Short mmCIF file of C-alpha atoms in Angstrom, two decimals:
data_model
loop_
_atom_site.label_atom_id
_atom_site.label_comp_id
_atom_site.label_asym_id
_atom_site.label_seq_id
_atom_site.Cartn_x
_atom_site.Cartn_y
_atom_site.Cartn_z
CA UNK A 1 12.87 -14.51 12.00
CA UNK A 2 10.58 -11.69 13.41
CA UNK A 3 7.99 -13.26 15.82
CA UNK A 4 4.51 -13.96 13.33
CA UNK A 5 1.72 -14.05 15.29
CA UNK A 6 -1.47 -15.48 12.59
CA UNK A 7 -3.11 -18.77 12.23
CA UNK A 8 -3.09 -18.80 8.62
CA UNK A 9 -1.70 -21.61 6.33
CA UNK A 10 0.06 -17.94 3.96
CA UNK A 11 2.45 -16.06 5.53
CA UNK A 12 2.42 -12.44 3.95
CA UNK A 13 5.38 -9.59 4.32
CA UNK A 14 5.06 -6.42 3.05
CA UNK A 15 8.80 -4.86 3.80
CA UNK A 16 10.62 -2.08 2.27
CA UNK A 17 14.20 -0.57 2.68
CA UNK A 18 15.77 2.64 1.70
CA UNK A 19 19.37 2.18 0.91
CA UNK A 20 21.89 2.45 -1.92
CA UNK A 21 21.55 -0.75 -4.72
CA UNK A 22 24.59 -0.31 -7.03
CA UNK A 23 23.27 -3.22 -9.38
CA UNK A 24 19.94 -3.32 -10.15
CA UNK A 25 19.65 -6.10 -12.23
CA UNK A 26 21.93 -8.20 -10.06
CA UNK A 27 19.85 -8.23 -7.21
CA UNK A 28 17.11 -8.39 -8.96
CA UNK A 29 17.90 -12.17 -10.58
CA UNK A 30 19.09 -13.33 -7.24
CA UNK A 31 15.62 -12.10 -5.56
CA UNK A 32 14.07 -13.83 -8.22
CA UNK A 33 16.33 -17.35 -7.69
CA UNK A 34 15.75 -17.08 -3.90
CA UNK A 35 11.98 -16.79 -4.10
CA UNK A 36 11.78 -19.51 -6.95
CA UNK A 37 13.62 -22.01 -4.56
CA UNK A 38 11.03 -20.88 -1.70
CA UNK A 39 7.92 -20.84 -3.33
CA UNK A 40 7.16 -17.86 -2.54
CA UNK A 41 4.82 -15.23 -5.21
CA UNK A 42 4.23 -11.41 -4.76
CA UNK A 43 6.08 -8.49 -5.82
CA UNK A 44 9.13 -6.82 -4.94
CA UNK A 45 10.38 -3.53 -6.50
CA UNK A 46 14.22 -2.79 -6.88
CA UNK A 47 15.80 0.69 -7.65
CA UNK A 48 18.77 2.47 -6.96
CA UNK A 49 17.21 3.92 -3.74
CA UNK A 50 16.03 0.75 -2.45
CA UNK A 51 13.71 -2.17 -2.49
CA UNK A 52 9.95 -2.64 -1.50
CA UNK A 53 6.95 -5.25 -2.01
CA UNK A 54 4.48 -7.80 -0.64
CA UNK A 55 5.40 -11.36 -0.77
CA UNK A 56 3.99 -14.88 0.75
CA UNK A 57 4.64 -18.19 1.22
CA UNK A 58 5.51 -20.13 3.86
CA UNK A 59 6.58 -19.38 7.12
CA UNK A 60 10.19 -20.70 6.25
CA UNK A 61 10.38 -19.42 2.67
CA UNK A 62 9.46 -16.22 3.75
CA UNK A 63 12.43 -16.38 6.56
CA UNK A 64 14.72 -17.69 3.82
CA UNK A 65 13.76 -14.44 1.55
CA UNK A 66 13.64 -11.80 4.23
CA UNK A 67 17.17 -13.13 5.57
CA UNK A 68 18.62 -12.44 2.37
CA UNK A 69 17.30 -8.99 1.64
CA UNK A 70 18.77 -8.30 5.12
CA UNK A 71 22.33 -9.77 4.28
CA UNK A 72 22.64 -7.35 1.44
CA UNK A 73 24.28 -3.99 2.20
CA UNK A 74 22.83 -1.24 4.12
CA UNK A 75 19.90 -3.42 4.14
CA UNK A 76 19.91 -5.33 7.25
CA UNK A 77 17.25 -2.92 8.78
CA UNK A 78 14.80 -3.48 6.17
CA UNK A 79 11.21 -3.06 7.43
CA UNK A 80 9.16 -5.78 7.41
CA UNK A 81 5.14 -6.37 8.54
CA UNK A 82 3.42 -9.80 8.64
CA UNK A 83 0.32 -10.82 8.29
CA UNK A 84 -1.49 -13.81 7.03
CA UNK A 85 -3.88 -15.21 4.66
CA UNK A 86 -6.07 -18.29 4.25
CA UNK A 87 -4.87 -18.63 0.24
CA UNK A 88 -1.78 -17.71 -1.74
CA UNK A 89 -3.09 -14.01 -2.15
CA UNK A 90 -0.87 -13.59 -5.51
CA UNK A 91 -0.74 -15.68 -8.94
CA UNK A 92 2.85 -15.31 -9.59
CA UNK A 93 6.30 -13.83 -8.31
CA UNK A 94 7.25 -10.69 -9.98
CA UNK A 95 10.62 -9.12 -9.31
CA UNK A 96 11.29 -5.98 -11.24
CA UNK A 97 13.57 -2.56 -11.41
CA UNK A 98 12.49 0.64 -11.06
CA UNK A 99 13.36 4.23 -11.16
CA UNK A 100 11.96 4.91 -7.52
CA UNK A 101 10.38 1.77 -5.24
CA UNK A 102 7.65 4.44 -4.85
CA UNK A 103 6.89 6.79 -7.52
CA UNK A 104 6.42 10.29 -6.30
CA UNK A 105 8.17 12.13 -9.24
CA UNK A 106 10.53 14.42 -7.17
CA UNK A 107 13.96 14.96 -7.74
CA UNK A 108 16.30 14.90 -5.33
CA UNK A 109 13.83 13.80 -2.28
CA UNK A 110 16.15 11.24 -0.09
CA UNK A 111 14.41 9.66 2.92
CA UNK A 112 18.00 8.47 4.23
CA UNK A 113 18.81 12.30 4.45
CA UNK A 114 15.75 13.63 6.02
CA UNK A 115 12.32 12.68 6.92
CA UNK A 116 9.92 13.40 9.49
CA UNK A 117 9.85 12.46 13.50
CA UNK A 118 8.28 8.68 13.32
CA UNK A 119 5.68 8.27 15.71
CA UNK A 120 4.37 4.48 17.14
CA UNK A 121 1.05 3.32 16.79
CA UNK A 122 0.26 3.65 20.42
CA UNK A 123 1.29 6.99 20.44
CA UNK A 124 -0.61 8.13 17.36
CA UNK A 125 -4.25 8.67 18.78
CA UNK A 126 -2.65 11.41 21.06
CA UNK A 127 -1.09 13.10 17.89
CA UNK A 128 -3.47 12.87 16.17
CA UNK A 129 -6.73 13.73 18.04
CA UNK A 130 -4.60 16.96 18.95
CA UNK A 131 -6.53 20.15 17.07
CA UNK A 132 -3.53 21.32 16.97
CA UNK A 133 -1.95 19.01 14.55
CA UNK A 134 -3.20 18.47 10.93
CA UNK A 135 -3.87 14.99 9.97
CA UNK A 136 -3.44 13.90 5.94
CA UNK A 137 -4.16 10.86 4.56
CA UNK A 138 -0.76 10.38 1.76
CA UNK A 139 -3.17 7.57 -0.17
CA UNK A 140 -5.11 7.37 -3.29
CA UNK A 141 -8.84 8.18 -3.66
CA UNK A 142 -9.83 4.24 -3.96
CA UNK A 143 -7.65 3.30 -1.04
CA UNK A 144 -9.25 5.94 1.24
CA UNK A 145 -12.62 5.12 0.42
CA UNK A 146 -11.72 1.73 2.10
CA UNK A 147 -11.21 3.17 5.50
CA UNK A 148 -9.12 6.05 7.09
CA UNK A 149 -8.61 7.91 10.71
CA UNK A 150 -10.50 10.09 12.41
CA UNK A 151 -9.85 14.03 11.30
CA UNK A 152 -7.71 12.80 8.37
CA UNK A 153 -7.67 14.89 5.34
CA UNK A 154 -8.25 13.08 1.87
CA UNK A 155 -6.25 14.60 -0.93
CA UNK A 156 -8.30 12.58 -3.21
CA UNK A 157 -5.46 11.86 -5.82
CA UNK A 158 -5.25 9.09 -8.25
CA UNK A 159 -1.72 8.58 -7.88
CA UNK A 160 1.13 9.08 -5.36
CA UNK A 161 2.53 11.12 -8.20
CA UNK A 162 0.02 13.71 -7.89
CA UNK A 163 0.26 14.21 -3.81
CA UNK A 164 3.51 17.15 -4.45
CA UNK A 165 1.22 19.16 -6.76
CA UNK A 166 -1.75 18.53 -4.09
CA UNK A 167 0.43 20.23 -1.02
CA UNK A 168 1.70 23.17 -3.24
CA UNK A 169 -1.25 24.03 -4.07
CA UNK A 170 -3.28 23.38 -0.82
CA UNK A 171 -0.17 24.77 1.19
CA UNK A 172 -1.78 28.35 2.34
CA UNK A 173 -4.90 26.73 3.33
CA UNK A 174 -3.81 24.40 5.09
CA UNK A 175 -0.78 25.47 7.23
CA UNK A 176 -2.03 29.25 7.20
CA UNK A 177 0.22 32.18 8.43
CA UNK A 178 2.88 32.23 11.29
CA UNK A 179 3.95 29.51 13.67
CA UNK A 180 2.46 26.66 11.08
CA UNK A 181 0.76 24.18 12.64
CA UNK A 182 2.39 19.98 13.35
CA UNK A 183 1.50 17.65 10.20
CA UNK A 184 1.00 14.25 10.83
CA UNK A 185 1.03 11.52 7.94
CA UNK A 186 0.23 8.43 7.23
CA UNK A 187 0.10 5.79 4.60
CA UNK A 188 -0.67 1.61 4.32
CA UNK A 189 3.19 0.30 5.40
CA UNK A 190 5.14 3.36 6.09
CA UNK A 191 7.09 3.81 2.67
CA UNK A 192 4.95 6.25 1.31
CA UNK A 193 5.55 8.56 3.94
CA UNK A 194 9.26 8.06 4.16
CA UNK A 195 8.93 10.55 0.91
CA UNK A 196 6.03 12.46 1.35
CA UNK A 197 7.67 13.59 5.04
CA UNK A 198 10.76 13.95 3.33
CA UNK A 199 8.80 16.28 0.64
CA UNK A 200 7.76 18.51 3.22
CA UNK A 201 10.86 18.69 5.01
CA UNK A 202 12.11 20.20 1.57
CA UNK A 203 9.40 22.37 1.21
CA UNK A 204 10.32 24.25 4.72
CA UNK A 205 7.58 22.05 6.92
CA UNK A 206 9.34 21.46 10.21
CA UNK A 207 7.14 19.90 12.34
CA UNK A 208 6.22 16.93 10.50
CA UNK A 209 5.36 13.08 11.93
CA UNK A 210 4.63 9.85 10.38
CA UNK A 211 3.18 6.63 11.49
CA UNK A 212 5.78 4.24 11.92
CA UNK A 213 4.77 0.73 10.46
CA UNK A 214 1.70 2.65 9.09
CA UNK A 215 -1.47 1.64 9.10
CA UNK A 216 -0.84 -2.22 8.70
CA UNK A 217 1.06 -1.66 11.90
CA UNK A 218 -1.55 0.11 13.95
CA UNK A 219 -4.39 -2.21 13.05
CA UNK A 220 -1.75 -5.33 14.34
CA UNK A 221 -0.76 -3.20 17.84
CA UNK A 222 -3.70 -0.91 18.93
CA UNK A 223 -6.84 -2.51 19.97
CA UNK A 224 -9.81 -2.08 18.19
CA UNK A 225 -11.71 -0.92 21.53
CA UNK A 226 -9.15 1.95 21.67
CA UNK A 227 -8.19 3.02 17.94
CA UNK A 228 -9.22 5.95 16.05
CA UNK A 229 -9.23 3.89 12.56
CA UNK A 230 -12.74 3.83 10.76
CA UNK A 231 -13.14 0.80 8.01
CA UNK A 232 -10.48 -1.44 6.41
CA UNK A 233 -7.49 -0.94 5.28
CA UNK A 234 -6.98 -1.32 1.52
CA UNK A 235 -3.92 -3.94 0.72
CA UNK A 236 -2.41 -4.64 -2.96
CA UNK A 237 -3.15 -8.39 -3.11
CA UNK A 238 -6.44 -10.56 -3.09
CA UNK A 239 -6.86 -9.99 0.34
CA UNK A 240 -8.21 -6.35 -0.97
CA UNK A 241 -8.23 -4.88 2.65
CA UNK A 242 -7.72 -5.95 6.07
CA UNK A 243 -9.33 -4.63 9.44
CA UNK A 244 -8.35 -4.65 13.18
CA UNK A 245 -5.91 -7.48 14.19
CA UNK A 246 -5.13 -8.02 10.06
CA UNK A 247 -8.25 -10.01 10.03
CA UNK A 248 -9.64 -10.07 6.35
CA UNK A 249 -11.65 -7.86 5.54
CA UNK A 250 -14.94 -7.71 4.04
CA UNK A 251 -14.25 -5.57 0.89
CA UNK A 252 -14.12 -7.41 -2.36
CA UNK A 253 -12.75 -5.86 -5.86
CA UNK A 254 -13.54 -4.60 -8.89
CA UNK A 255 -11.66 -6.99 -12.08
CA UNK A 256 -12.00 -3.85 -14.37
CA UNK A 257 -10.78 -0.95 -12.78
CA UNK A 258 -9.14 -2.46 -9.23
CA UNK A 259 -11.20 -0.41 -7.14
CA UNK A 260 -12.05 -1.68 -3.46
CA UNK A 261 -16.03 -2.54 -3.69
CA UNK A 262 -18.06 -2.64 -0.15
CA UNK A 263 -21.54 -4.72 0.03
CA UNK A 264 -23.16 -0.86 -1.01
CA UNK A 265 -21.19 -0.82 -3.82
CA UNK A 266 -21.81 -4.32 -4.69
CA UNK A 267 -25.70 -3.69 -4.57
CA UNK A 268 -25.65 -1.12 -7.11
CA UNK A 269 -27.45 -2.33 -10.45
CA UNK A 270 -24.24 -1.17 -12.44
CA UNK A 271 -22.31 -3.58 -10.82
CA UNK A 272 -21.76 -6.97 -12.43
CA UNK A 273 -19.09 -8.99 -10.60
CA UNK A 274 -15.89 -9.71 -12.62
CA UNK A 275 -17.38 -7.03 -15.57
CA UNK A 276 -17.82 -3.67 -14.19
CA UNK A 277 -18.63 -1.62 -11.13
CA UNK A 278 -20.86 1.80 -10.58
CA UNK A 279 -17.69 3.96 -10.76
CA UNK A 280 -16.34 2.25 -13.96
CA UNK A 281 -19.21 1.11 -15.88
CA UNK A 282 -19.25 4.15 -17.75
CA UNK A 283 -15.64 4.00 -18.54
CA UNK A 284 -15.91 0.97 -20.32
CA UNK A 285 -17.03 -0.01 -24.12
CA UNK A 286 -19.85 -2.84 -24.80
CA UNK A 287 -16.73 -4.60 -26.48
CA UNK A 288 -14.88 -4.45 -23.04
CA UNK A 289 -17.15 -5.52 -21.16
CA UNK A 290 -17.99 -8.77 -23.08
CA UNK A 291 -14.21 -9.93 -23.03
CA UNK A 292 -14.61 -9.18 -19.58
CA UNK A 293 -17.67 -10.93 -18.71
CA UNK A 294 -16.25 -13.96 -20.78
CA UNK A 295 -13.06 -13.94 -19.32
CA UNK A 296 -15.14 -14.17 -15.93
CA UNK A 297 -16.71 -17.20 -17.60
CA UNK A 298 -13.55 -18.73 -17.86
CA UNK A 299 -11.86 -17.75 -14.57
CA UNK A 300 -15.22 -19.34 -12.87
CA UNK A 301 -14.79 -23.08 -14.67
CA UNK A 302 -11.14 -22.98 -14.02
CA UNK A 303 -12.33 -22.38 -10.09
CA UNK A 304 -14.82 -25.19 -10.68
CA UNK A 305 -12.28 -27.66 -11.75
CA UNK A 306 -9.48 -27.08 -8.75
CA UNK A 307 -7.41 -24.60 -11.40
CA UNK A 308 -5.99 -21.73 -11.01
CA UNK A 309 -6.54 -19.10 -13.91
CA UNK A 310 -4.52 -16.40 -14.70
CA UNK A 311 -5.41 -13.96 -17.64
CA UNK A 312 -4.91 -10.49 -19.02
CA UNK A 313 -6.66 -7.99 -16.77
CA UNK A 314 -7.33 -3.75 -16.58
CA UNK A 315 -4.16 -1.99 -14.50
CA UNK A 316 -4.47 -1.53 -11.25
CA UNK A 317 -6.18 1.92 -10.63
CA UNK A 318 -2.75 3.86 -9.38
CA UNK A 319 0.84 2.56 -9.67
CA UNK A 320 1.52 1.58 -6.00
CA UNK A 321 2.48 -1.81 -5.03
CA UNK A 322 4.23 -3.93 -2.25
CA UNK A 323 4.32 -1.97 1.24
CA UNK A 324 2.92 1.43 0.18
#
């Protein structure tokens, strides 16, 4: 297994793999038998162009998991981050198919084909504190808000989905006329840019980098003394976000609308924990917000008596999961 390097009783690995799946469904029961026999809970997405997710368990049932993956074809390079985490950071395992194990909504965008020049996290500060080169943040709104480099661009979408639309239309402004300028990208694990440089490619962008390992891998390599990261890094499990060395972080979230909270946030009077927040509080009926505050109820005696509690919730703000 890849060297782990955490003290935590919960190993988490957020890994993703472009490569041809010719049956969906069949490796998506066996994922699902192999992480039953190993404990482990989390996500993992499966589609014809690949697989991708966040998963934890043990050390060993996460080895036992991530070996397989890797024995299935064109998959034994699959890319996988760890981390850890002082509680199961997931309520169940979850193994389901997909038209795309990251939504962006393009047709015929194929990271195996072509994608950008991938750059290592301790070679990123130079690229990026170049004025030369443009920096863009390929996350959601909520995810940015979290935490982001220095000189990045925020598209401020709601959705990966909306990120081609975004470029086309902020294209002239941003790349200007003649020699256009380098475009470096980033995202949480890497996967996101895989298709976003792979977007640009297609739309005639040649000089185009991405952050190998993303930002999960730069907060692990780069000391915090020398990085160029400001805040914490938004992550799709309980953990909520993460800061230099993976250490948790202090964000907490919102149970209605999924949105990362910081202790500012969490002084506002709108904000009633479990209920609503200041950015969703508005967005929500009286009727919603008493299930919600009762369902809190609940969840708190359940805590109170050693028990888990799982229950209906609000989406997740965004359609992104696993190693985005």
């Amino acid at each position: 297994m890849d060297r782990v390097d955490h003290a935590m009783p919960v190993t988490v690995a957020a890994l993703y793999r472009f490569a041809h799946v010719a049956d969906c469904a069949d490796l998506r029961d066996r994922l699902a038998q192999v992480c039953a026999a190993n404990a482990i809970k989390g996500t993992l997405l499966v589609a014809p162009e690949g697989i991708n997710g966040t998963i934890a368990g043990t050390t060993e049932g996460i080895a036992a998991v991530v070996a397989f993956i890797r024995a299935q074809p064109d998959m034994a390079e699959t890319d996988v981050k760890y981390s850890g985490a002082a509680a199961m950071p997931f309520h169940r395992m979850k193994v389901r198919i997909k038209r795309e194990i990251v939504t962006m909504g393009v047709e015929g965008i194929d990271p195996r084909a072509s994608v950008g020049t991938y750059v290592s996290p301790h070679d990123w500060n130079a690229l990026i504190a170049d004025p030369e080169t443009i920096v863009i943040d390929t996350r959601n709104d909520y995810e940015v808000a979290a935490g982001t480099f220095e000189r990045a661009i925020d598209p401020k979408t709601a959705s990966f989905r909306d990120f081609p639309a975004w470029f086309r239309a902020e294209r002239e402004r941003l790349l200007g006329e003649g020699k256009a300028p380098k475009v470096a990208m980033f995202c949480t694990g890497g996967i996101r840019c895989e298709k976003s440089t792979a977007f640009l490619k297609a739309e005639g962008v040649e000089e185009v980098f991405h952050l190998k390992g993303g930002i999960l891998k730069y907060l692990e390599e780069v000391p915090e003394d020398e990085s160029l990261w400001r805040g914490e890094c938004f992550v799709f499990d309980e953990r909520v976000a993460v800061g230099h060395g993976l250490a948790p972080g202090t964000h907490t979230l919102c149970r209605s609308c999924r949105r990362p909270l910081n202790a500012e946030d969490r002084a506002s009077p709108l904000y009633e924990e479990g209920v609503s927040c200041a950015a969703c509080h508005g967005e929500r009926s009286e009727a919603q917000r008493a299930s919600a505050r009762e369902r809190h109820r609940q969840v708190l005696l359940a805590e109170a008596r050693g028990m888990a509690h799982v229950g209906a919730r609000f989406p997740a703000k965004g359609e992104e999961s696993g190693a985005a």
